[in-house]
Amino acid sequence: MCNTTQQQQAVNSDASKELTALDVELKRVETQMRIAELQSTMDYNRSLAGQMQRQFETFQRMAKPLSESNFVPAAYKGNLGDCVIAVEIACRLNILPLTVMQNLCVVKGKPTWSAKFLIGCVNTCGRYSTLNYRFTIDGKVGEVSYKTWVKRDGKNTEVLKPFERPDLDNVVCVAYAIEKATGKELVSPPVSIRMAVGEGWYSKDGSKWPTMPELMLRYRAASYWVSTFAPEMAMGFRTTEEAQDIVDVDYEEINDNALPASTKPKPRPTTATMEDAKDRLRNRGTKTAGNEPVNQQPSIDMP
């Protein structure tokens, strides 16, 4: 009896050892799989795609309460997508999202910065002195023809018209600032009333050039300065004042009937036409005159 009990205990002990070894192996495999998953996650997080995903999720969380706020401009109210873009731009420029929303305006479907915002960016970035302006008078505007657009047959057509005030003073403005690292004076390209007239800005409907010429000269000179010496501040966007001065010309859609015959696309053969051509090729040379074949040629099977 004692021997039987000892044998059963020995069997149970061996089974327990085997079960324990199996559990250890399973845990080891699970640990390896977990380590592999963590390594894969770390590799993805270090990749560009992983960083962009985490940034987007962060921007989205930040943009959601902004889109629900009553303090944001009306264009961003309830517009989560535009708020996400505003937050992303703010992070790139290292400024507050609300500042971007207040100064990023959409003109004719394109984002633009207000000139005041770019001037403030230059004055606060620390790389340059305060942006200043220099005015001179270069005679009179004189006889200048300016570009404008008139509606003809429902389309904008460019025409040239003479300026009605040739005796107007030609005020010239340049923006300048001192680069602190080098002490060099950085001067923008000049902007003048004659330029504004010739480009059609001065005579455009609703233009502020006739009523606020000094302010408009400052804004345009500052825009040129930023575009020349600090384009990263504008991120490739025009200023609102520049975009408002641009006139979009309507395009004319040309149909096939208006094209010359040499430029018209050749019609593609239909399926029925292709099948008829295959039948003619297969039956070519099968007609006979009496008992002799006429013009006998091998049939051709088209693919």
PDB file of C-alpha atoms in Angstrom:
ATOM      1  CA  MET A   1       0.000   0.000   0.000  1.00  0.00           C
ATOM      2  CA  CYS A   2       2.783   2.367   0.871  1.00  0.00           C
ATOM      3  CA  ASN A   3       4.622   1.542  -2.328  1.00  0.00           C
ATOM      4  CA  THR A   4       1.537   2.379  -4.417  1.00  0.00           C
ATOM      5  CA  THR A   5       1.127   5.730  -2.725  1.00  0.00           C
ATOM      6  CA  GLN A   6       4.769   6.617  -3.264  1.00  0.00           C
ATOM      7  CA  GLN A   7       4.501   5.729  -6.940  1.00  0.00           C
ATOM      8  CA  GLN A   8       1.420   7.966  -7.373  1.00  0.00           C
ATOM      9  CA  GLN A   9       3.197  10.854  -5.640  1.00  0.00           C
ATOM     10  CA  ALA A  10       6.201  10.382  -7.891  1.00  0.00           C
ATOM     11  CA  VAL A  11       3.941  10.460 -10.996  1.00  0.00           C
ATOM     12  CA  ASN A  12       2.176  13.604  -9.778  1.00  0.00           C
ATOM     13  CA  SER A  13       5.548  15.230  -9.071  1.00  0.00           C
ATOM     14  CA  ASP A  14       6.796  14.488 -12.608  1.00  0.00           C
ATOM     15  CA  ALA A  15       3.554  15.892 -14.129  1.00  0.00           C
ATOM     16  CA  SER A  16       3.891  19.016 -12.025  1.00  0.00           C
ATOM     17  CA  LYS A  17       7.463  19.519 -13.230  1.00  0.00           C
ATOM     18  CA  GLU A  18       6.384  19.090 -16.875  1.00  0.00           C
ATOM     19  CA  LEU A  19       3.496  21.570 -16.432  1.00  0.00           C
ATOM     20  CA  THR A  20       5.797  24.075 -14.819  1.00  0.00           C
ATOM     21  CA  ALA A  21       8.295  23.793 -17.679  1.00  0.00           C
ATOM     22  CA  LEU A  22       5.472  24.323 -20.222  1.00  0.00           C
ATOM     23  CA  ASP A  23       4.272  27.415 -18.383  1.00  0.00           C
ATOM     24  CA  VAL A  24       7.791  28.819 -18.363  1.00  0.00           C
ATOM     25  CA  GLU A  25       8.136  28.275 -22.103  1.00  0.00           C
ATOM     26  CA  LEU A  26       4.775  29.922 -22.773  1.00  0.00           C
ATOM     27  CA  LYS A  27       5.695  32.924 -20.661  1.00  0.00           C
ATOM     28  CA  ARG A  28       9.025  33.195 -22.453  1.00  0.00           C
ATOM     29  CA  VAL A  29       7.291  33.209 -25.867  1.00  0.00           C
ATOM     30  CA  GLU A  30       4.717  35.745 -24.657  1.00  0.00           C
ATOM     31  CA  THR A  31       7.499  37.976 -23.365  1.00  0.00           C
ATOM     32  CA  GLN A  32       9.333  37.811 -26.687  1.00  0.00           C
ATOM     33  CA  MET A  33       6.154  38.684 -28.570  1.00  0.00           C
ATOM     34  CA  ARG A  34       5.506  41.593 -26.249  1.00  0.00           C
ATOM     35  CA  ILE A  35       9.056  42.862 -26.700  1.00  0.00           C
ATOM     36  CA  ALA A  36       8.696  42.577 -30.478  1.00  0.00           C
ATOM     37  CA  GLU A  37       5.430  44.568 -30.371  1.00  0.00           C
ATOM     38  CA  LEU A  38       7.005  47.268 -28.205  1.00  0.00           C
ATOM     39  CA  GLN A  39      10.012  47.458 -30.531  1.00  0.00           C
ATOM     40  CA  SER A  40       7.719  47.819 -33.546  1.00  0.00           C
ATOM     41  CA  THR A  41       5.749  50.561 -31.791  1.00  0.00           C
ATOM     42  CA  MET A  42       8.950  52.388 -30.871  1.00  0.00           C
ATOM     43  CA  ASP A  43      10.228  52.179 -34.437  1.00  0.00           C
ATOM     44  CA  TYR A  44       6.936  53.601 -35.758  1.00  0.00           C
ATOM     45  CA  ASN A  45       6.896  56.386 -33.170  1.00  0.00           C
ATOM     46  CA  ARG A  46      10.421  57.386 -34.206  1.00  0.00           C
ATOM     47  CA  SER A  47       9.455  57.444 -37.890  1.00  0.00           C
ATOM     48  CA  LEU A  48       8.160  60.544 -39.669  1.00  0.00           C
ATOM     49  CA  ALA A  49       4.699  59.005 -40.067  1.00  0.00           C
ATOM     50  CA  GLY A  50       4.483  58.255 -36.355  1.00  0.00           C
ATOM     51  CA  GLN A  51       5.561  61.753 -35.381  1.00  0.00           C
ATOM     52  CA  MET A  52       3.032  63.289 -37.777  1.00  0.00           C
ATOM     53  CA  GLN A  53       0.257  61.102 -36.376  1.00  0.00           C
ATOM     54  CA  ARG A  54       1.017  62.062 -32.774  1.00  0.00           C
ATOM     55  CA  GLN A  55       1.251  65.730 -33.736  1.00  0.00           C
ATOM     56  CA  PHE A  56      -2.058  65.574 -35.593  1.00  0.00           C
ATOM     57  CA  GLU A  57      -3.794  63.933 -32.631  1.00  0.00           C
ATOM     58  CA  THR A  58      -2.403  66.646 -30.357  1.00  0.00           C
ATOM     59  CA  PHE A  59      -3.454  69.423 -32.752  1.00  0.00           C
ATOM     60  CA  GLN A  60      -6.934  67.921 -32.969  1.00  0.00           C
ATOM     61  CA  ARG A  61      -7.334  67.862 -29.189  1.00  0.00           C
ATOM     62  CA  MET A  62      -6.183  71.491 -28.999  1.00  0.00           C
ATOM     63  CA  ALA A  63      -8.399  72.610 -31.889  1.00  0.00           C
ATOM     64  CA  LYS A  64     -11.640  71.085 -30.604  1.00  0.00           C
ATOM     65  CA  PRO A  65     -12.223  73.539 -27.695  1.00  0.00           C
ATOM     66  CA  LEU A  66     -11.121  76.431 -29.918  1.00  0.00           C
ATOM     67  CA  SER A  67     -13.746  75.542 -32.520  1.00  0.00           C
ATOM     68  CA  GLU A  68     -16.377  75.638 -29.762  1.00  0.00           C
ATOM     69  CA  SER A  69     -15.257  79.001 -28.355  1.00  0.00           C
ATOM     70  CA  ASN A  70     -17.044  82.295 -28.942  1.00  0.00           C
ATOM     71  CA  PHE A  71     -13.754  84.232 -28.949  1.00  0.00           C
ATOM     72  CA  VAL A  72     -12.419  82.852 -32.235  1.00  0.00           C
ATOM     73  CA  PRO A  73     -13.305  84.627 -35.523  1.00  0.00           C
ATOM     74  CA  ALA A  74     -16.531  83.559 -37.200  1.00  0.00           C
ATOM     75  CA  ALA A  75     -14.681  81.664 -39.949  1.00  0.00           C
ATOM     76  CA  TYR A  76     -13.290  79.240 -37.326  1.00  0.00           C
ATOM     77  CA  LYS A  77     -16.437  78.866 -35.226  1.00  0.00           C
ATOM     78  CA  GLY A  78     -17.527  75.216 -35.476  1.00  0.00           C
ATOM     79  CA  ASN A  79     -14.879  74.540 -38.156  1.00  0.00           C
ATOM     80  CA  LEU A  80     -12.613  71.906 -36.622  1.00  0.00           C
ATOM     81  CA  GLY A  81     -10.547  71.387 -39.782  1.00  0.00           C
ATOM     82  CA  ASP A  82      -9.523  75.044 -40.104  1.00  0.00           C
ATOM     83  CA  CYS A  83      -8.800  75.186 -36.371  1.00  0.00           C
ATOM     84  CA  VAL A  84      -6.437  72.203 -36.697  1.00  0.00           C
ATOM     85  CA  ILE A  85      -4.568  73.989 -39.497  1.00  0.00           C
ATOM     86  CA  ALA A  86      -4.382  77.183 -37.436  1.00  0.00           C
ATOM     87  CA  VAL A  87      -2.936  75.253 -34.478  1.00  0.00           C
ATOM     88  CA  GLU A  88      -0.366  73.570 -36.738  1.00  0.00           C
ATOM     89  CA  ILE A  89       0.732  76.946 -38.174  1.00  0.00           C
ATOM     90  CA  ALA A  90       0.924  78.417 -34.673  1.00  0.00           C
ATOM     91  CA  CYS A  91       3.220  75.591 -33.541  1.00  0.00           C
ATOM     92  CA  ARG A  92       5.501  76.131 -36.535  1.00  0.00           C
ATOM     93  CA  LEU A  93       5.700  79.879 -35.858  1.00  0.00           C
ATOM     94  CA  ASN A  94       5.889  79.386 -32.066  1.00  0.00           C
ATOM     95  CA  ILE A  95       2.947  81.686 -31.371  1.00  0.00           C
ATOM     96  CA  LEU A  96      -0.526  81.273 -29.880  1.00  0.00           C
ATOM     97  CA  PRO A  97      -3.236  79.671 -32.062  1.00  0.00           C
ATOM     98  CA  LEU A  98      -5.631  82.553 -31.370  1.00  0.00           C
ATOM     99  CA  THR A  99      -3.056  84.971 -32.810  1.00  0.00           C
ATOM    100  CA  VAL A 100      -2.995  82.983 -36.044  1.00  0.00           C
ATOM    101  CA  MET A 101      -6.792  82.880 -36.210  1.00  0.00           C
ATOM    102  CA  GLN A 102      -7.030  86.651 -35.775  1.00  0.00           C
ATOM    103  CA  ASN A 103      -4.506  87.426 -38.518  1.00  0.00           C
ATOM    104  CA  LEU A 104      -4.891  84.629 -41.084  1.00  0.00           C
ATOM    105  CA  CYS A 105      -7.566  85.740 -43.551  1.00  0.00           C
ATOM    106  CA  VAL A 106      -8.934  83.911 -46.580  1.00  0.00           C
ATOM    107  CA  VAL A 107      -9.102  86.099 -49.696  1.00  0.00           C
ATOM    108  CA  LYS A 108     -10.495  84.560 -52.891  1.00  0.00           C
ATOM    109  CA  GLY A 109     -10.087  81.099 -51.436  1.00  0.00           C
ATOM    110  CA  LYS A 110      -6.418  81.521 -50.450  1.00  0.00           C
ATOM    111  CA  PRO A 111      -4.947  82.094 -46.959  1.00  0.00           C
ATOM    112  CA  THR A 112      -3.237  85.455 -46.426  1.00  0.00           C
ATOM    113  CA  TRP A 113      -1.534  87.256 -43.557  1.00  0.00           C
ATOM    114  CA  SER A 114      -2.419  90.752 -42.506  1.00  0.00           C
ATOM    115  CA  ALA A 115       0.515  93.097 -43.083  1.00  0.00           C
ATOM    116  CA  LYS A 116       0.341  94.230 -39.435  1.00  0.00           C
ATOM    117  CA  PHE A 117       0.966  90.658 -38.323  1.00  0.00           C
ATOM    118  CA  LEU A 118       4.129  90.298 -40.436  1.00  0.00           C
ATOM    119  CA  ILE A 119       5.410  93.636 -39.164  1.00  0.00           C
ATOM    120  CA  GLY A 120       4.837  92.445 -35.603  1.00  0.00           C
ATOM    121  CA  CYS A 121       6.690  89.199 -36.347  1.00  0.00           C
ATOM    122  CA  VAL A 122       9.744  91.126 -37.546  1.00  0.00           C
ATOM    123  CA  ASN A 123       9.682  93.468 -34.554  1.00  0.00           C
ATOM    124  CA  THR A 124       9.429  90.651 -31.985  1.00  0.00           C
ATOM    125  CA  CYS A 125      11.597  87.902 -33.496  1.00  0.00           C
ATOM    126  CA  GLY A 126      14.804  89.310 -31.957  1.00  0.00           C
ATOM    127  CA  ARG A 127      16.938  88.943 -35.091  1.00  0.00           C
ATOM    128  CA  TYR A 128      16.309  92.437 -36.424  1.00  0.00           C
ATOM    129  CA  SER A 129      15.715  95.918 -35.153  1.00  0.00           C
ATOM    130  CA  THR A 130      12.286  97.479 -35.408  1.00  0.00           C
ATOM    131  CA  LEU A 131      11.086  97.754 -38.988  1.00  0.00           C
ATOM    132  CA  ASN A 132      11.283 101.372 -40.137  1.00  0.00           C
ATOM    133  CA  TYR A 133      10.320 103.243 -43.299  1.00  0.00           C
ATOM    134  CA  ARG A 134      11.954 105.868 -45.476  1.00  0.00           C
ATOM    135  CA  PHE A 135       9.874 108.159 -47.723  1.00  0.00           C
ATOM    136  CA  THR A 136      11.055 110.245 -50.654  1.00  0.00           C
ATOM    137  CA  ILE A 137       9.301 112.088 -53.491  1.00  0.00           C
ATOM    138  CA  ASP A 138      10.467 111.263 -57.010  1.00  0.00           C
ATOM    139  CA  GLY A 139       8.765 113.990 -59.032  1.00  0.00           C
ATOM    140  CA  LYS A 140       5.252 113.460 -60.330  1.00  0.00           C
ATOM    141  CA  VAL A 141       3.492 110.303 -61.371  1.00  0.00           C
ATOM    142  CA  GLY A 142       3.304 111.621 -64.933  1.00  0.00           C
ATOM    143  CA  GLU A 143       1.669 109.987 -67.899  1.00  0.00           C
ATOM    144  CA  VAL A 144       1.126 106.404 -66.812  1.00  0.00           C
ATOM    145  CA  SER A 145      -1.190 103.802 -68.287  1.00  0.00           C
ATOM    146  CA  TYR A 146      -2.580 101.322 -65.828  1.00  0.00           C
ATOM    147  CA  LYS A 147      -4.008  97.851 -66.274  1.00  0.00           C
ATOM    148  CA  THR A 148      -7.638  97.235 -65.513  1.00  0.00           C
ATOM    149  CA  TRP A 149     -10.271  94.701 -66.444  1.00  0.00           C
ATOM    150  CA  VAL A 150     -13.692  95.281 -67.955  1.00  0.00           C
ATOM    151  CA  LYS A 151     -16.520  92.842 -68.513  1.00  0.00           C
ATOM    152  CA  ARG A 152     -17.012  91.956 -72.164  1.00  0.00           C
ATOM    153  CA  ASP A 153     -19.374  89.168 -73.128  1.00  0.00           C
ATOM    154  CA  GLY A 154     -19.397  88.044 -69.508  1.00  0.00           C
ATOM    155  CA  LYS A 155     -15.584  87.723 -69.292  1.00  0.00           C
ATOM    156  CA  ASN A 156     -12.862  89.885 -67.741  1.00  0.00           C
ATOM    157  CA  THR A 157     -10.799  91.533 -70.459  1.00  0.00           C
ATOM    158  CA  GLU A 158      -7.554  93.391 -69.735  1.00  0.00           C
ATOM    159  CA  VAL A 159      -7.357  96.945 -71.037  1.00  0.00           C
ATOM    160  CA  LEU A 160      -4.975  99.891 -70.589  1.00  0.00           C
ATOM    161  CA  LYS A 161      -6.251 103.267 -69.466  1.00  0.00           C
ATOM    162  CA  PRO A 162      -4.387 106.576 -68.918  1.00  0.00           C
ATOM    163  CA  PHE A 163      -4.093 107.776 -65.321  1.00  0.00           C
ATOM    164  CA  GLU A 164      -6.292 110.779 -64.678  1.00  0.00           C
ATOM    165  CA  ARG A 165      -3.958 112.527 -62.157  1.00  0.00           C
ATOM    166  CA  PRO A 166      -0.492 112.819 -63.733  1.00  0.00           C
ATOM    167  CA  ASP A 167       0.382 115.746 -61.407  1.00  0.00           C
ATOM    168  CA  LEU A 168       0.160 113.514 -58.301  1.00  0.00           C
ATOM    169  CA  ASP A 169       3.372 113.319 -56.255  1.00  0.00           C
ATOM    170  CA  ASN A 170       5.238 110.057 -56.803  1.00  0.00           C
ATOM    171  CA  VAL A 171       5.937 109.075 -53.209  1.00  0.00           C
ATOM    172  CA  VAL A 172       8.503 106.288 -52.844  1.00  0.00           C
ATOM    173  CA  CYS A 173       8.754 104.121 -49.722  1.00  0.00           C
ATOM    174  CA  VAL A 174      11.286 101.523 -48.586  1.00  0.00           C
ATOM    175  CA  ALA A 175      11.248  99.445 -45.399  1.00  0.00           C
ATOM    176  CA  TYR A 176      14.512  98.797 -43.583  1.00  0.00           C
ATOM    177  CA  ALA A 177      15.822  97.110 -40.445  1.00  0.00           C
ATOM    178  CA  ILE A 178      19.210  96.323 -38.950  1.00  0.00           C
ATOM    179  CA  GLU A 179      20.257  92.684 -38.771  1.00  0.00           C
ATOM    180  CA  LYS A 180      21.597  92.331 -35.223  1.00  0.00           C
ATOM    181  CA  ALA A 181      23.993  89.483 -36.007  1.00  0.00           C
ATOM    182  CA  THR A 182      25.880  91.449 -38.679  1.00  0.00           C
ATOM    183  CA  GLY A 183      24.876  95.085 -38.113  1.00  0.00           C
ATOM    184  CA  LYS A 184      23.906  95.288 -41.787  1.00  0.00           C
ATOM    185  CA  GLU A 185      21.016  97.457 -42.894  1.00  0.00           C
ATOM    186  CA  LEU A 186      18.493  95.434 -44.886  1.00  0.00           C
ATOM    187  CA  VAL A 187      16.422  97.545 -47.282  1.00  0.00           C
ATOM    188  CA  SER A 188      13.328  96.369 -49.150  1.00  0.00           C
ATOM    189  CA  PRO A 189      12.670  96.957 -52.857  1.00  0.00           C
ATOM    190  CA  PRO A 190      11.090 100.407 -53.325  1.00  0.00           C
ATOM    191  CA  VAL A 191       7.335 100.836 -53.616  1.00  0.00           C
ATOM    192  CA  SER A 192       5.938 103.971 -55.224  1.00  0.00           C
ATOM    193  CA  ILE A 193       2.662 105.585 -56.174  1.00  0.00           C
ATOM    194  CA  ARG A 194       3.694 105.243 -59.814  1.00  0.00           C
ATOM    195  CA  MET A 195       4.057 101.485 -59.276  1.00  0.00           C
ATOM    196  CA  ALA A 196       0.654 101.314 -57.605  1.00  0.00           C
ATOM    197  CA  VAL A 197      -0.881 103.160 -60.542  1.00  0.00           C
ATOM    198  CA  GLY A 198       0.851 101.053 -63.196  1.00  0.00           C
ATOM    199  CA  GLU A 199      -0.097  97.771 -61.517  1.00  0.00           C
ATOM    200  CA  GLY A 200      -3.730  98.804 -61.260  1.00  0.00           C
ATOM    201  CA  TRP A 201      -3.811  98.877 -57.460  1.00  0.00           C
ATOM    202  CA  TYR A 202      -4.532 102.601 -57.202  1.00  0.00           C
ATOM    203  CA  SER A 203      -7.595 102.690 -59.460  1.00  0.00           C
ATOM    204  CA  LYS A 204      -9.134  99.378 -58.413  1.00  0.00           C
ATOM    205  CA  ASP A 205     -12.692  99.542 -57.102  1.00  0.00           C
ATOM    206  CA  GLY A 206     -12.703  99.890 -53.329  1.00  0.00           C
ATOM    207  CA  SER A 207      -8.942 100.499 -53.187  1.00  0.00           C
ATOM    208  CA  LYS A 208      -7.461 102.235 -50.132  1.00  0.00           C
ATOM    209  CA  TRP A 209      -4.531 103.630 -52.131  1.00  0.00           C
ATOM    210  CA  PRO A 210      -6.205 106.986 -52.975  1.00  0.00           C
ATOM    211  CA  THR A 211      -7.412 107.578 -49.393  1.00  0.00           C
ATOM    212  CA  MET A 212      -4.530 106.063 -47.349  1.00  0.00           C
ATOM    213  CA  PRO A 213      -1.467 106.117 -49.608  1.00  0.00           C
ATOM    214  CA  GLU A 214       1.119 106.347 -46.813  1.00  0.00           C
ATOM    215  CA  LEU A 215      -0.289 103.382 -44.908  1.00  0.00           C
ATOM    216  CA  MET A 216      -0.589 101.268 -48.062  1.00  0.00           C
ATOM    217  CA  LEU A 217       3.003 102.114 -49.006  1.00  0.00           C
ATOM    218  CA  ARG A 218       4.166 100.984 -45.570  1.00  0.00           C
ATOM    219  CA  TYR A 219       2.231  97.736 -45.762  1.00  0.00           C
ATOM    220  CA  ARG A 220       3.476  96.878 -49.251  1.00  0.00           C
ATOM    221  CA  ALA A 221       7.096  97.793 -48.440  1.00  0.00           C
ATOM    222  CA  ALA A 222       6.945  95.649 -45.282  1.00  0.00           C
ATOM    223  CA  SER A 223       5.545  92.761 -47.317  1.00  0.00           C
ATOM    224  CA  TYR A 224       8.403  93.070 -49.816  1.00  0.00           C
ATOM    225  CA  TRP A 225      10.917  93.239 -46.961  1.00  0.00           C
ATOM    226  CA  VAL A 226       9.616  90.024 -45.389  1.00  0.00           C
ATOM    227  CA  SER A 227       9.517  88.256 -48.757  1.00  0.00           C
ATOM    228  CA  THR A 228      13.126  89.274 -49.421  1.00  0.00           C
ATOM    229  CA  PHE A 229      14.844  88.792 -46.057  1.00  0.00           C
ATOM    230  CA  ALA A 230      12.573  86.610 -43.877  1.00  0.00           C
ATOM    231  CA  PRO A 231      10.287  84.536 -46.129  1.00  0.00           C
ATOM    232  CA  GLU A 232       9.933  81.854 -43.451  1.00  0.00           C
ATOM    233  CA  MET A 233       7.759  84.244 -41.444  1.00  0.00           C
ATOM    234  CA  ALA A 234       5.151  84.472 -44.198  1.00  0.00           C
ATOM    235  CA  MET A 235       5.313  80.715 -44.977  1.00  0.00           C
ATOM    236  CA  GLY A 236       4.721  81.504 -48.644  1.00  0.00           C
ATOM    237  CA  PHE A 237       1.440  83.349 -48.004  1.00  0.00           C
ATOM    238  CA  ARG A 238       0.672  86.733 -49.517  1.00  0.00           C
ATOM    239  CA  THR A 239      -0.524  89.601 -47.384  1.00  0.00           C
ATOM    240  CA  THR A 240      -4.222  90.378 -47.327  1.00  0.00           C
ATOM    241  CA  GLU A 241      -3.581  93.741 -48.989  1.00  0.00           C
ATOM    242  CA  GLU A 242      -1.684  92.104 -51.849  1.00  0.00           C
ATOM    243  CA  ALA A 243      -4.391  89.519 -52.441  1.00  0.00           C
ATOM    244  CA  GLN A 244      -7.103  92.172 -52.478  1.00  0.00           C
ATOM    245  CA  ASP A 245      -5.231  94.113 -55.174  1.00  0.00           C
ATOM    246  CA  ILE A 246      -5.083  91.077 -57.488  1.00  0.00           C
ATOM    247  CA  VAL A 247      -7.854  90.723 -60.056  1.00  0.00           C
ATOM    248  CA  ASP A 248      -8.644  87.184 -61.143  1.00  0.00           C
ATOM    249  CA  VAL A 249      -9.180  86.910 -64.882  1.00  0.00           C
ATOM    250  CA  ASP A 250     -11.947  84.566 -65.986  1.00  0.00           C
ATOM    251  CA  TYR A 251     -10.933  81.710 -68.241  1.00  0.00           C
ATOM    252  CA  GLU A 252     -12.823  80.539 -71.296  1.00  0.00           C
ATOM    253  CA  GLU A 253     -13.617  76.865 -71.614  1.00  0.00           C
ATOM    254  CA  ILE A 254     -13.029  75.673 -75.180  1.00  0.00           C
ATOM    255  CA  ASN A 255     -15.028  72.705 -76.448  1.00  0.00           C
ATOM    256  CA  ASP A 256     -13.993  70.312 -79.176  1.00  0.00           C
ATOM    257  CA  ASN A 257     -16.134  72.007 -81.825  1.00  0.00           C
ATOM    258  CA  ALA A 258     -14.128  75.237 -81.460  1.00  0.00           C
ATOM    259  CA  LEU A 259     -10.785  73.496 -82.088  1.00  0.00           C
ATOM    260  CA  PRO A 260      -9.196  73.324 -85.561  1.00  0.00           C
ATOM    261  CA  ALA A 261      -9.629  70.023 -87.361  1.00  0.00           C
ATOM    262  CA  SER A 262      -5.909  69.260 -87.077  1.00  0.00           C
ATOM    263  CA  THR A 263      -5.993  69.497 -83.259  1.00  0.00           C
ATOM    264  CA  LYS A 264      -9.226  67.600 -82.638  1.00  0.00           C
ATOM    265  CA  PRO A 265      -8.742  64.192 -81.028  1.00  0.00           C
ATOM    266  CA  LYS A 266      -9.404  61.271 -83.338  1.00  0.00           C
ATOM    267  CA  PRO A 267     -12.517  59.259 -82.416  1.00  0.00           C
ATOM    268  CA  ARG A 268     -11.798  55.853 -80.975  1.00  0.00           C
ATOM    269  CA  PRO A 269     -13.340  52.910 -82.852  1.00  0.00           C
ATOM    270  CA  THR A 270     -16.343  51.294 -81.230  1.00  0.00           C
ATOM    271  CA  THR A 271     -16.600  47.587 -80.478  1.00  0.00           C
ATOM    272  CA  ALA A 272     -19.031  47.021 -83.366  1.00  0.00           C
ATOM    273  CA  THR A 273     -16.630  48.712 -85.805  1.00  0.00           C
ATOM    274  CA  MET A 274     -13.731  46.546 -84.641  1.00  0.00           C
ATOM    275  CA  GLU A 275     -15.787  43.349 -84.996  1.00  0.00           C
ATOM    276  CA  ASP A 276     -16.792  44.296 -88.554  1.00  0.00           C
ATOM    277  CA  ALA A 277     -13.148  44.889 -89.437  1.00  0.00           C
ATOM    278  CA  LYS A 278     -12.186  41.469 -88.020  1.00  0.00           C
ATOM    279  CA  ASP A 279     -14.931  39.755 -90.073  1.00  0.00           C
ATOM    280  CA  ARG A 280     -13.759  41.444 -93.261  1.00  0.00           C
ATOM    281  CA  LEU A 281     -10.190  40.307 -92.650  1.00  0.00           C
ATOM    282  CA  ARG A 282     -11.261  36.718 -91.911  1.00  0.00           C
ATOM    283  CA  ASN A 283     -13.429  36.509 -95.057  1.00  0.00           C
ATOM    284  CA  ARG A 284     -10.962  38.234 -97.343  1.00  0.00           C
ATOM    285  CA  GLY A 285     -10.113  36.078-100.402  1.00  0.00           C
ATOM    286  CA  THR A 286     -12.903  33.516 -99.907  1.00  0.00           C
ATOM    287  CA  LYS A 287     -15.038  34.745-102.848  1.00  0.00           C
ATOM    288  CA  THR A 288     -14.606  32.720-106.090  1.00  0.00           C
ATOM    289  CA  ALA A 289     -15.252  33.363-109.757  1.00  0.00           C
ATOM    290  CA  GLY A 290     -16.404  29.971-111.059  1.00  0.00           C
ATOM    291  CA  ASN A 291     -14.215  27.359-109.397  1.00  0.00           C
ATOM    292  CA  GLU A 292     -11.094  29.538-109.043  1.00  0.00           C
ATOM    293  CA  PRO A 293     -10.556  31.652-105.917  1.00  0.00           C
ATOM    294  CA  VAL A 294     -10.081  35.335-106.587  1.00  0.00           C
ATOM    295  CA  ASN A 295      -7.342  37.146-104.727  1.00  0.00           C
ATOM    296  CA  GLN A 296      -6.891  34.228-102.317  1.00  0.00           C
ATOM    297  CA  GLN A 297      -5.191  35.288 -99.078  1.00  0.00           C
ATOM    298  CA  PRO A 298      -4.904  33.552 -95.735  1.00  0.00           C
ATOM    299  CA  SER A 299      -7.463  34.502 -93.131  1.00  0.00           C
ATOM    300  CA  ILE A 300      -6.261  36.508 -90.184  1.00  0.00           C
ATOM    301  CA  ASP A 301      -7.590  36.072 -86.673  1.00  0.00           C
ATOM    302  CA  MET A 302      -7.488  39.316 -84.755  1.00  0.00           C
ATOM    303  CA  PRO A 303      -6.801  39.039 -81.062  1.00  0.00           C
TER     304      PRO A 303
END
